[in-house]
Amino acid sequence: MTIRNLQIFLDVARSGSMSLSARNLYLTQPTVSHAVACLEEEYKTQLFDRAPHRLTLTQSGEILAKEARNVLQALNSLDESMQTLESRLPVKFGVSVTVAASILDSLIDEFQQMYPHIPLQFLISNTAEVEKALEDNELDFAIVSGEIQNDQIEACRIISDYQVCICYREHPFSARERISLKELSQEPMVMLTCNRWTRAAFETWMREQGYLPNIVCECTNTLLVKEQVKRRRGITVISARCAEKELLSGEFVLVRCPGCFWQRPFVLAYRKNKYLSRPLEDFIQLAMSYTDHDRIIEMVKSARI
């Protein structure tokens, strides 16, 4: 039994004629006759009474016709469902905290303009936890700050970012062309908690120069760090993109201490051999072609820290 044979059988049942169904279906009459004969042979029953001018269904034929219509209707429903499946499945992705605090809203806004009906499910966490969720196939893709070294994951740099030292506009450092490392070590600092990459990189660099930072406040996320800097609790080291709005407006100012400057790009990652639906490909392309907000990178580079 094939779907095509059922379709031919139903057309013959409707038309009452092998020759008429052959014309309707653009087939030869022997092809139509063979399809009906195959069904009769398979089910060991006669499906039509052969009258001189019209074929009529037998009792077995009536039963097959009813079930065949149900089968074809279910197949049509399945086909329609599968044709639109990718436009209904949620896009699952993860981002590191730095990415969430800088470019996530812009990417989501652009994607939802393209696909307003596709739900988004996303994880915001540190890079290590996002990488673990990606490895466990809980996410379709991820955008994180920093490198991913994992044989199961494809990763590529897509957006430039730098960790920089900043202060509030009225701070004495804001007008200085250069700040010494000794001065920096004595200044009260607001930093992320000790398990974060920026904090670890800064403290390692300070120790290598023979100094320790004067950390007076620890925060769990960059929004809290920025709030404490605005309240003049201290200066900080932070992603330039996270502080982009404040830096471009002049509310924050780059602190020019030689060497206090680290490149840490945003990386796009997904599992190797991962099937990417059209919506997934479009979201990834949005991330890879992200060109807005490059003024902040030009500002950092021109500062010659």
Tab-separated table of C-alpha atoms in Angstrom:
chain	number	residue	atom	x	y	z
A	1	MET	CA	0.000	0.000	0.000
A	2	THR	CA	1.285	3.435	-0.947
A	3	ILE	CA	-0.099	6.904	-0.391
A	4	ARG	CA	-0.293	7.347	-4.141
A	5	ASN	CA	-2.375	4.195	-4.533
A	6	LEU	CA	-4.801	5.462	-1.876
A	7	GLN	CA	-5.101	8.814	-3.649
A	8	ILE	CA	-5.851	7.068	-6.960
A	9	PHE	CA	-8.373	4.748	-5.293
A	10	LEU	CA	-10.243	7.674	-3.724
A	11	ASP	CA	-10.407	9.506	-7.040
A	12	VAL	CA	-11.837	6.414	-8.740
A	13	ALA	CA	-14.364	6.075	-5.907
A	14	ARG	CA	-15.387	9.693	-6.498
A	15	SER	CA	-15.515	9.591	-10.301
A	16	GLY	CA	-16.802	6.025	-10.710
A	17	SER	CA	-14.514	5.541	-13.721
A	18	MET	CA	-10.929	4.372	-14.236
A	19	SER	CA	-10.594	6.326	-17.493
A	20	LEU	CA	-12.034	9.521	-16.012
A	21	SER	CA	-9.692	9.309	-12.998
A	22	ALA	CA	-6.764	8.722	-15.355
A	23	ARG	CA	-7.590	12.019	-17.097
A	24	ASN	CA	-8.132	13.824	-13.795
A	25	LEU	CA	-4.770	12.652	-12.427
A	26	TYR	CA	-2.848	12.913	-15.725
A	27	LEU	CA	-2.101	9.190	-15.630
A	28	THR	CA	-2.605	6.331	-18.055
A	29	GLN	CA	-5.600	4.079	-17.495
A	30	PRO	CA	-3.363	1.011	-16.947
A	31	THR	CA	-1.598	2.902	-14.164
A	32	VAL	CA	-4.921	3.634	-12.432
A	33	SER	CA	-6.098	0.037	-12.884
A	34	HIS	CA	-2.816	-1.264	-11.493
A	35	ALA	CA	-3.076	0.946	-8.373
A	36	VAL	CA	-6.567	-0.378	-7.595
A	37	ALA	CA	-5.496	-3.959	-8.309
A	38	CYS	CA	-2.537	-3.606	-5.930
A	39	LEU	CA	-4.845	-2.561	-3.097
A	40	GLU	CA	-7.274	-5.379	-3.819
A	41	GLU	CA	-4.434	-7.894	-3.854
A	42	GLU	CA	-2.887	-6.528	-0.659
A	43	TYR	CA	-6.148	-6.591	1.309
A	44	LYS	CA	-7.473	-9.769	-0.334
A	45	THR	CA	-10.813	-8.203	-1.184
A	46	GLN	CA	-12.690	-6.588	-4.062
A	47	LEU	CA	-13.066	-2.831	-3.733
A	48	PHE	CA	-15.400	-2.068	-6.671
A	49	ASP	CA	-18.400	-3.618	-8.282
A	50	ARG	CA	-17.776	-3.363	-12.027
A	51	ALA	CA	-21.080	-2.226	-13.590
A	52	PRO	CA	-21.198	-1.459	-17.351
A	53	HIS	CA	-21.167	2.338	-17.007
A	54	ARG	CA	-19.953	3.067	-13.477
A	55	LEU	CA	-17.814	1.563	-10.726
A	56	THR	CA	-19.383	1.472	-7.279
A	57	LEU	CA	-17.730	0.695	-3.990
A	58	THR	CA	-18.219	-2.657	-2.327
A	59	GLN	CA	-18.659	-2.829	1.433
A	60	SER	CA	-14.891	-3.372	1.758
A	61	GLY	CA	-14.345	-0.438	-0.567
A	62	GLU	CA	-16.537	1.796	1.581
A	63	ILE	CA	-14.479	0.934	4.667
A	64	LEU	CA	-11.181	1.515	2.868
A	65	ALA	CA	-12.411	4.820	1.443
A	66	LYS	CA	-13.363	6.082	4.909
A	67	GLU	CA	-10.024	5.069	6.449
A	68	ALA	CA	-8.043	6.345	3.457
A	69	ARG	CA	-9.627	9.792	3.791
A	70	ASN	CA	-8.607	9.843	7.483
A	71	VAL	CA	-5.056	8.810	6.593
A	72	LEU	CA	-4.668	11.454	3.888
A	73	GLN	CA	-6.200	14.137	6.084
A	74	ALA	CA	-3.749	13.235	8.869
A	75	LEU	CA	-0.852	13.344	6.392
A	76	ASN	CA	-1.933	16.760	5.109
A	77	SER	CA	-2.161	18.010	8.675
A	78	LEU	CA	1.280	16.588	9.414
A	79	ASP	CA	2.723	18.228	6.303
A	80	GLU	CA	1.263	21.622	7.190
A	81	SER	CA	2.536	21.310	10.747
A	82	MET	CA	6.052	20.366	9.666
A	83	GLN	CA	6.176	23.083	7.009
A	84	THR	CA	5.665	25.738	9.678
A	85	LEU	CA	7.480	23.956	12.507
A	86	GLU	CA	10.662	26.039	12.422
A	87	SER	CA	8.662	29.242	12.622
A	88	ARG	CA	7.077	28.046	15.882
A	89	LEU	CA	9.954	26.413	17.747
A	90	PRO	CA	11.617	28.546	20.441
A	91	VAL	CA	15.144	29.804	19.903
A	92	LYS	CA	17.225	28.744	22.905
A	93	PHE	CA	20.476	30.545	23.552
A	94	GLY	CA	22.776	31.649	26.326
A	95	VAL	CA	24.771	34.804	26.940
A	96	SER	CA	27.383	35.767	29.477
A	97	VAL	CA	26.597	38.585	31.894
A	98	THR	CA	28.738	41.077	29.985
A	99	VAL	CA	26.960	40.329	26.719
A	100	ALA	CA	23.568	40.622	28.434
A	101	ALA	CA	24.499	43.999	29.901
A	102	SER	CA	25.658	45.414	26.566
A	103	ILE	CA	24.257	44.090	23.273
A	104	LEU	CA	21.524	41.579	24.164
A	105	ASP	CA	18.562	43.976	24.053
A	106	SER	CA	19.561	45.280	20.642
A	107	LEU	CA	19.920	41.768	19.179
A	108	ILE	CA	16.580	40.635	20.602
A	109	ASP	CA	14.794	43.728	19.242
A	110	GLU	CA	16.181	43.137	15.737
A	111	PHE	CA	15.362	39.423	15.783
A	112	GLN	CA	11.796	39.976	16.964
A	113	GLN	CA	11.237	42.432	14.146
A	114	MET	CA	12.099	39.567	11.770
A	115	TYR	CA	10.273	36.822	13.693
A	116	PRO	CA	7.655	38.405	15.968
A	117	HIS	CA	5.931	35.089	16.731
A	118	ILE	CA	8.956	32.956	17.623
A	119	PRO	CA	9.459	32.615	21.386
A	120	LEU	CA	12.917	33.185	22.854
A	121	GLN	CA	14.338	31.219	25.778
A	122	PHE	CA	17.704	32.366	27.067
A	123	LEU	CA	20.150	31.824	29.901
A	124	ILE	CA	22.200	34.661	31.388
A	125	SER	CA	25.139	33.420	33.429
A	126	ASN	CA	28.928	33.388	33.526
A	127	THR	CA	30.810	32.044	30.515
A	128	ALA	CA	31.631	28.684	32.141
A	129	GLU	CA	27.997	27.908	32.980
A	130	VAL	CA	26.774	28.967	29.532
A	131	GLU	CA	29.444	26.769	27.929
A	132	LYS	CA	28.332	23.802	30.074
A	133	ALA	CA	24.680	24.275	29.039
A	134	LEU	CA	25.771	24.459	25.400
A	135	GLU	CA	27.842	21.281	25.742
A	136	ASP	CA	24.851	19.496	27.316
A	137	ASN	CA	22.738	20.511	24.282
A	138	GLU	CA	20.408	22.642	26.395
A	139	LEU	CA	21.064	25.655	24.133
A	140	ASP	CA	21.089	26.175	20.370
A	141	PHE	CA	23.960	28.651	20.515
A	142	ALA	CA	25.674	31.095	22.838
A	143	ILE	CA	27.374	34.487	22.811
A	144	VAL	CA	29.905	34.881	25.585
A	145	SER	CA	32.732	37.147	26.626
A	146	GLY	CA	36.084	35.399	26.289
A	147	GLU	CA	37.400	32.269	24.607
A	148	ILE	CA	35.869	28.777	24.576
A	149	GLN	CA	38.254	25.823	24.357
A	150	ASN	CA	36.082	22.774	23.759
A	151	ASP	CA	36.431	20.096	21.065
A	152	GLN	CA	32.654	19.699	20.840
A	153	ILE	CA	31.968	23.381	20.198
A	154	GLU	CA	32.544	25.657	17.222
A	155	ALA	CA	33.517	29.147	18.332
A	156	CYS	CA	34.473	32.341	16.530
A	157	ARG	CA	35.121	35.920	17.581
A	158	ILE	CA	32.382	38.264	16.404
A	159	ILE	CA	32.515	41.514	18.383
A	160	SER	CA	35.430	43.446	19.854
A	161	ASP	CA	35.451	44.411	23.510
A	162	TYR	CA	37.988	45.631	26.053
A	163	GLN	CA	38.229	45.608	29.812
A	164	VAL	CA	39.142	49.154	30.855
A	165	CYS	CA	39.541	51.203	33.998
A	166	ILE	CA	36.945	53.959	34.445
A	167	CYS	CA	36.051	56.646	36.958
A	168	TYR	CA	33.209	59.113	37.419
A	169	ARG	CA	33.462	62.473	35.653
A	170	GLU	CA	34.396	64.550	38.726
A	171	HIS	CA	37.141	62.181	39.863
A	172	PRO	CA	40.688	63.686	39.876
A	173	PHE	CA	41.880	60.917	37.523
A	174	SER	CA	39.435	62.046	34.814
A	175	ALA	CA	41.604	65.032	33.818
A	176	ARG	CA	44.935	63.217	34.016
A	177	GLU	CA	46.818	62.075	30.923
A	178	ARG	CA	48.575	59.308	32.831
A	179	ILE	CA	48.039	57.543	36.159
A	180	SER	CA	50.804	55.547	37.794
A	181	LEU	CA	50.243	52.010	38.983
A	182	LYS	CA	51.077	53.092	42.530
A	183	GLU	CA	48.326	55.729	42.398
A	184	LEU	CA	45.894	53.180	41.008
A	185	SER	CA	46.682	50.690	43.795
A	186	GLN	CA	45.852	53.305	46.435
A	187	GLU	CA	42.515	54.307	44.909
A	188	PRO	CA	39.293	52.760	46.313
A	189	MET	CA	37.904	50.309	43.781
A	190	VAL	CA	34.502	48.778	43.125
A	191	MET	CA	34.880	45.329	41.533
A	192	LEU	CA	32.948	42.246	40.568
A	193	THR	CA	33.163	39.282	42.921
A	194	CYS	CA	36.355	37.232	42.897
A	195	ASN	CA	35.069	34.415	40.641
A	196	ARG	CA	34.799	36.716	37.611
A	197	TRP	CA	37.334	36.917	34.780
A	198	THR	CA	37.732	40.705	34.868
A	199	ARG	CA	38.486	40.692	38.576
A	200	ALA	CA	40.969	37.802	38.226
A	201	ALA	CA	42.775	39.410	35.268
A	202	PHE	CA	43.076	42.752	37.060
A	203	GLU	CA	44.350	41.276	40.335
A	204	THR	CA	46.841	39.036	38.515
A	205	TRP	CA	48.198	42.009	36.594
A	206	MET	CA	48.499	44.086	39.762
A	207	ARG	CA	50.342	41.312	41.639
A	208	GLU	CA	52.743	40.844	38.740
A	209	GLN	CA	53.651	44.535	39.086
A	210	GLY	CA	54.123	44.188	42.845
A	211	TYR	CA	50.861	45.843	43.943
A	212	LEU	CA	47.474	44.864	45.335
A	213	PRO	CA	44.231	46.675	44.464
A	214	ASN	CA	42.344	48.566	47.165
A	215	ILE	CA	38.934	46.911	46.733
A	216	VAL	CA	36.341	48.514	48.983
A	217	CYS	CA	33.176	47.129	47.378
A	218	GLU	CA	32.342	43.823	45.658
A	219	CYS	CA	29.298	43.419	43.420
A	220	THR	CA	27.647	40.429	41.784
A	221	ASN	CA	26.941	42.125	38.447
A	222	THR	CA	28.046	45.033	36.294
A	223	LEU	CA	24.889	47.076	36.841
A	224	LEU	CA	25.655	47.238	40.556
A	225	VAL	CA	29.285	48.069	39.829
A	226	LYS	CA	28.277	51.019	37.654
A	227	GLU	CA	25.777	52.225	40.240
A	228	GLN	CA	28.445	52.278	42.946
A	229	VAL	CA	30.856	54.166	40.668
A	230	LYS	CA	28.113	56.717	39.969
A	231	ARG	CA	27.696	57.084	43.719
A	232	ARG	CA	31.435	57.833	43.923
A	233	ARG	CA	32.276	54.798	46.013
A	234	GLY	CA	35.329	54.182	43.862
A	235	ILE	CA	36.618	53.481	40.358
A	236	THR	CA	36.445	50.138	38.539
A	237	VAL	CA	37.667	47.880	35.749
A	238	ILE	CA	34.811	46.869	33.474
A	239	SER	CA	33.841	45.918	29.929
A	240	ALA	CA	33.899	48.995	27.709
A	241	ARG	CA	30.645	47.879	26.071
A	242	CYS	CA	28.949	47.529	29.460
A	243	ALA	CA	29.853	51.118	30.266
A	244	GLU	CA	29.323	52.371	26.726
A	245	LYS	CA	26.393	54.671	27.389
A	246	GLU	CA	28.130	56.382	30.306
A	247	LEU	CA	31.485	56.657	28.527
A	248	LEU	CA	29.989	58.166	25.372
A	249	SER	CA	27.903	60.630	27.390
A	250	GLY	CA	30.892	61.671	29.496
A	251	GLU	CA	29.389	60.454	32.762
A	252	PHE	CA	32.302	57.992	33.020
A	253	VAL	CA	35.859	58.686	31.902
A	254	LEU	CA	38.641	56.293	30.908
A	255	VAL	CA	41.487	56.098	33.420
A	256	ARG	CA	44.780	56.131	31.531
A	257	CYS	CA	47.023	53.785	33.485
A	258	PRO	CA	49.524	52.070	31.144
A	259	GLY	CA	48.843	48.344	30.876
A	260	CYS	CA	45.439	48.459	32.562
A	261	PHE	CA	43.699	47.362	29.414
A	262	TRP	CA	42.676	43.870	28.189
A	263	GLN	CA	41.072	42.704	24.985
A	264	ARG	CA	38.238	40.214	25.609
A	265	PRO	CA	36.069	39.740	22.512
A	266	PHE	CA	32.548	38.388	22.344
A	267	VAL	CA	32.486	34.860	20.948
A	268	LEU	CA	29.698	33.069	19.097
A	269	ALA	CA	29.534	29.351	19.904
A	270	TYR	CA	27.417	26.339	18.986
A	271	ARG	CA	27.847	22.565	19.027
A	272	LYS	CA	29.694	21.041	16.090
A	273	ASN	CA	27.368	19.502	13.477
A	274	LYS	CA	24.430	21.329	15.052
A	275	TYR	CA	21.453	21.688	12.716
A	276	LEU	CA	20.663	25.378	12.375
A	277	SER	CA	17.124	26.274	11.371
A	278	ARG	CA	16.484	29.406	9.325
A	279	PRO	CA	15.514	31.490	12.398
A	280	LEU	CA	18.650	30.284	14.197
A	281	GLU	CA	20.819	31.155	11.226
A	282	ASP	CA	19.256	34.614	11.047
A	283	PHE	CA	19.813	35.271	14.761
A	284	ILE	CA	23.430	34.169	14.456
A	285	GLN	CA	23.870	36.372	11.382
A	286	LEU	CA	22.507	39.353	13.324
A	287	ALA	CA	25.131	38.758	15.990
A	288	MET	CA	27.957	38.294	13.492
A	289	SER	CA	27.048	41.456	11.589
A	290	TYR	CA	26.613	43.580	14.709
A	291	THR	CA	28.198	46.923	13.798
A	292	ASP	CA	26.375	49.417	15.992
A	293	HIS	CA	28.064	50.888	19.036
A	294	ASP	CA	31.540	50.743	17.469
A	295	ARG	CA	32.149	54.317	18.651
A	296	ILE	CA	33.055	52.938	22.051
A	297	ILE	CA	35.784	50.742	20.567
A	298	GLU	CA	37.200	53.721	18.679
A	299	MET	CA	37.201	55.726	21.905
A	300	VAL	CA	39.125	53.000	23.738
A	301	LYS	CA	41.666	52.589	20.949
A	302	SER	CA	42.210	56.341	20.600
A	303	ALA	CA	42.873	56.647	24.326
A	304	ARG	CA	46.198	54.802	23.847
A	305	ILE	CA	46.070	53.373	27.362
